[in-house]
CSV table of C-alpha atoms in Angstrom, one decimal:
chain,number,residue,atom,x,y,z
A,24,UNK,CA,170.5,136.2,102.5
A,25,UNK,CA,166.5,136.5,102.8
A,26,UNK,CA,165.3,138.0,106.0
A,27,UNK,CA,164.1,134.7,106.9
A,28,UNK,CA,167.5,133.1,106.5
A,29,UNK,CA,169.1,136.2,108.6
A,30,UNK,CA,166.3,135.6,111.3
A,31,UNK,CA,167.0,131.6,111.5
A,32,UNK,CA,170.9,132.5,111.7
A,33,UNK,CA,170.6,135.0,114.9
A,34,UNK,CA,167.9,132.4,116.4
A,35,UNK,CA,170.8,129.4,116.2
A,36,UNK,CA,173.5,132.3,116.9
A,37,UNK,CA,171.5,133.3,120.6
A,38,UNK,CA,170.7,129.1,121.3
A,39,UNK,CA,174.6,128.4,120.9
A,40,UNK,CA,175.8,131.8,123.1
A,41,UNK,CA,172.7,131.0,126.1
A,42,UNK,CA,171.5,127.6,125.3
A,43,UNK,CA,170.0,127.6,128.8
A,44,UNK,CA,169.2,131.3,129.8
A,45,UNK,CA,167.2,134.0,128.0
A,46,UNK,CA,169.6,136.3,126.7
A,47,UNK,CA,168.3,139.3,124.8
A,48,UNK,CA,170.9,139.8,122.0
A,49,UNK,CA,168.7,141.8,119.8
A,50,UNK,CA,168.0,144.1,122.5
A,51,UNK,CA,171.8,144.5,123.1
A,52,UNK,CA,172.5,145.6,119.7
A,53,UNK,CA,169.5,147.8,120.1
A,54,UNK,CA,171.2,149.5,123.3
A,55,UNK,CA,174.6,150.0,121.7
A,56,UNK,CA,173.2,151.3,118.4
A,57,UNK,CA,171.6,154.0,120.8
A,58,UNK,CA,174.6,154.5,123.1
A,59,UNK,CA,176.6,155.2,119.3
A,60,UNK,CA,173.8,157.4,118.2
A,61,UNK,CA,174.0,159.3,121.4
A,62,UNK,CA,177.8,159.5,121.4
A,63,UNK,CA,177.6,160.4,117.6
A,64,UNK,CA,175.2,163.3,118.4
A,65,UNK,CA,177.2,164.6,121.2
A,66,UNK,CA,180.3,164.7,118.7
A,67,UNK,CA,178.1,166.3,116.4
A,68,UNK,CA,176.9,169.2,118.9
A,69,UNK,CA,180.8,169.8,119.8
A,70,UNK,CA,181.5,170.0,116.2
A,71,UNK,CA,178.8,172.4,115.2
A,72,UNK,CA,179.3,174.6,118.4
A,73,UNK,CA,183.0,174.7,117.6
A,74,UNK,CA,183.7,173.8,121.5
A,75,UNK,CA,187.2,173.1,122.1
A,76,UNK,CA,187.8,169.8,123.1
A,77,UNK,CA,190.1,169.5,126.0
A,78,UNK,CA,193.4,167.4,125.1
A,79,UNK,CA,193.6,166.1,128.3
A,80,UNK,CA,190.8,166.8,131.3
A,81,UNK,CA,191.9,168.0,134.3
A,82,UNK,CA,192.3,165.8,137.0
A,83,UNK,CA,190.0,167.7,139.2
A,84,UNK,CA,187.2,167.1,136.6
A,85,UNK,CA,187.8,163.6,136.3
A,86,UNK,CA,187.4,163.4,140.2
A,87,UNK,CA,184.3,165.4,139.8
A,88,UNK,CA,182.7,163.6,137.0
A,89,UNK,CA,183.7,160.2,138.5
A,90,UNK,CA,181.9,160.7,141.7
A,91,UNK,CA,179.1,162.4,140.1
A,92,UNK,CA,178.6,159.6,137.8
A,93,UNK,CA,178.5,157.1,140.8
A,94,UNK,CA,175.8,158.9,142.2
A,95,UNK,CA,173.7,159.9,139.5
A,96,UNK,CA,173.7,156.2,138.1
A,97,UNK,CA,172.7,154.8,141.5
A,98,UNK,CA,170.2,157.6,141.8
A,99,UNK,CA,168.7,156.5,138.4
A,100,UNK,CA,169.1,152.8,138.8
A,101,UNK,CA,168.2,152.2,142.5
A,102,UNK,CA,166.5,155.0,144.2
A,103,UNK,CA,163.0,154.5,145.5
A,104,UNK,CA,162.0,157.9,144.2
A,105,UNK,CA,163.2,156.9,140.7
A,106,UNK,CA,161.7,153.8,140.4
A,107,UNK,CA,158.8,155.0,138.1
A,108,UNK,CA,161.3,155.5,135.7
A,109,UNK,CA,162.1,152.2,135.9
A,110,UNK,CA,158.9,150.6,136.2
A,111,UNK,CA,158.0,149.9,132.4
A,112,UNK,CA,160.9,147.6,132.4
A,113,UNK,CA,161.5,146.2,135.9
A,114,UNK,CA,159.5,144.6,138.4
A,115,UNK,CA,159.9,145.5,142.4
A,116,UNK,CA,161.6,143.4,144.2
A,117,UNK,CA,162.5,144.2,147.9
A,118,UNK,CA,164.0,147.4,149.6
A,119,UNK,CA,167.7,147.3,150.0
A,120,UNK,CA,168.5,150.1,152.4
A,121,UNK,CA,169.0,153.8,152.6
A,122,UNK,CA,166.0,154.8,150.1
A,123,UNK,CA,167.2,152.1,147.7
A,124,UNK,CA,165.2,149.2,146.1
A,125,UNK,CA,166.1,145.9,144.1
A,126,UNK,CA,164.4,145.1,141.3
A,127,UNK,CA,163.7,142.4,138.5
A,128,UNK,CA,164.3,142.7,134.9
A,129,UNK,CA,160.8,141.9,133.2
A,130,UNK,CA,161.3,138.9,131.1
A,131,UNK,CA,157.9,139.3,129.2
A,132,UNK,CA,157.9,141.5,125.7
A,133,UNK,CA,160.6,142.5,123.7
A,134,UNK,CA,164.2,141.7,123.9
A,135,UNK,CA,164.9,145.7,123.6
A,136,UNK,CA,162.6,146.0,127.0
A,137,UNK,CA,164.7,143.3,128.6
A,138,UNK,CA,168.1,145.1,127.6
A,139,UNK,CA,166.6,148.7,129.1
A,140,UNK,CA,165.4,146.8,131.9
A,141,UNK,CA,168.9,145.4,132.6
A,142,UNK,CA,170.5,148.9,131.7
A,143,UNK,CA,168.3,150.8,134.0
A,144,UNK,CA,168.5,148.7,137.3
A,145,UNK,CA,172.3,148.3,136.8
A,146,UNK,CA,174.2,151.4,138.1
A,147,UNK,CA,177.6,149.7,136.6
A,148,UNK,CA,175.6,149.7,133.0
A,149,UNK,CA,174.5,153.1,133.5
A,150,UNK,CA,177.3,154.5,134.6
A,151,UNK,CA,178.7,154.7,131.1
A,152,UNK,CA,176.1,156.3,129.8
A,153,UNK,CA,175.6,158.7,132.7
A,154,UNK,CA,179.6,159.4,132.3
A,155,UNK,CA,179.2,160.0,128.5
A,156,UNK,CA,176.4,162.5,129.1
A,157,UNK,CA,178.5,164.6,131.7
A,158,UNK,CA,181.6,164.1,129.6
A,159,UNK,CA,179.6,165.6,126.7
A,160,UNK,CA,178.5,168.4,129.1
A,161,UNK,CA,181.9,169.6,130.2
A,162,UNK,CA,182.7,170.3,126.7
A,163,UNK,CA,179.4,171.8,125.6
A,164,UNK,CA,178.5,173.5,129.1
A,165,UNK,CA,181.5,173.4,131.4
A,166,UNK,CA,180.1,175.6,134.1
A,167,UNK,CA,176.7,174.2,134.3
A,168,UNK,CA,178.0,170.7,134.2
A,169,UNK,CA,180.6,171.1,137.0
A,170,UNK,CA,177.9,172.8,139.2
A,171,UNK,CA,175.5,169.6,138.7
A,172,UNK,CA,178.2,167.4,139.4
A,173,UNK,CA,179.4,169.5,142.3
A,174,UNK,CA,175.9,168.9,143.7
A,175,UNK,CA,175.8,165.1,142.9
A,176,UNK,CA,179.5,164.7,144.3
A,177,UNK,CA,178.1,166.4,147.5
A,178,UNK,CA,174.9,164.3,147.9
A,179,UNK,CA,177.4,161.2,147.5
A,180,UNK,CA,179.8,162.4,150.4
A,181,UNK,CA,176.5,163.1,152.4
A,182,UNK,CA,175.3,159.9,151.8
A,183,UNK,CA,179.0,158.4,153.1
A,184,UNK,CA,178.5,160.5,156.2
A,185,UNK,CA,174.9,159.4,156.9
A,186,UNK,CA,176.2,155.8,156.8
A,187,UNK,CA,179.5,156.3,158.6
A,188,UNK,CA,176.8,158.4,161.6
A,189,UNK,CA,174.7,155.5,161.5
A,190,UNK,CA,177.5,152.6,162.3
A,191,UNK,CA,178.8,154.9,165.0
A,192,UNK,CA,175.5,155.4,166.4
A,193,UNK,CA,174.8,151.6,166.3
A,194,UNK,CA,178.4,151.1,167.5
A,195,UNK,CA,177.7,153.5,170.7
A,196,UNK,CA,174.6,151.8,171.5
A,197,UNK,CA,176.0,148.4,171.3
A,198,UNK,CA,178.6,149.5,173.6
A,199,UNK,CA,176.4,149.8,176.8
A,200,UNK,CA,175.8,147.4,179.1
A,201,UNK,CA,172.6,148.0,180.4
């Protein structure tokens, strides 16, 4: 099949998949390819270094990495301070509280740019990448990864305590009849 025929077939597929909405399927393919490349590189590093892969991760590591993944995903995808990382792919919309911002994916440009914008502004989407990186780190550099994951977990716990404190403070202020 010629390159032109392949492009026409891909265009028909895009139209059939989402006739009334722009979905950057080509960009998603690039992102999936990049993820496969990162995962393959991690697996290759593990093999080359001869690091043992645990048969079954310790439950404490699963909990630690789960909370760290949650926090790092939110930091990267929603934190106001990390917005320069997302700015080439997103556009600021509004603050959403607790130092986080809502951003819209830039529709102009390439499908790859759009797909990266979706990935970087979605904590659920980004969590797969973060968890993969932390899991690879747990095999390749377990002490350092646990230390970083512990710090991220402490920040996540602090966030919940800050929110609970603010809620309790608002309830206490609302309970006074002045």
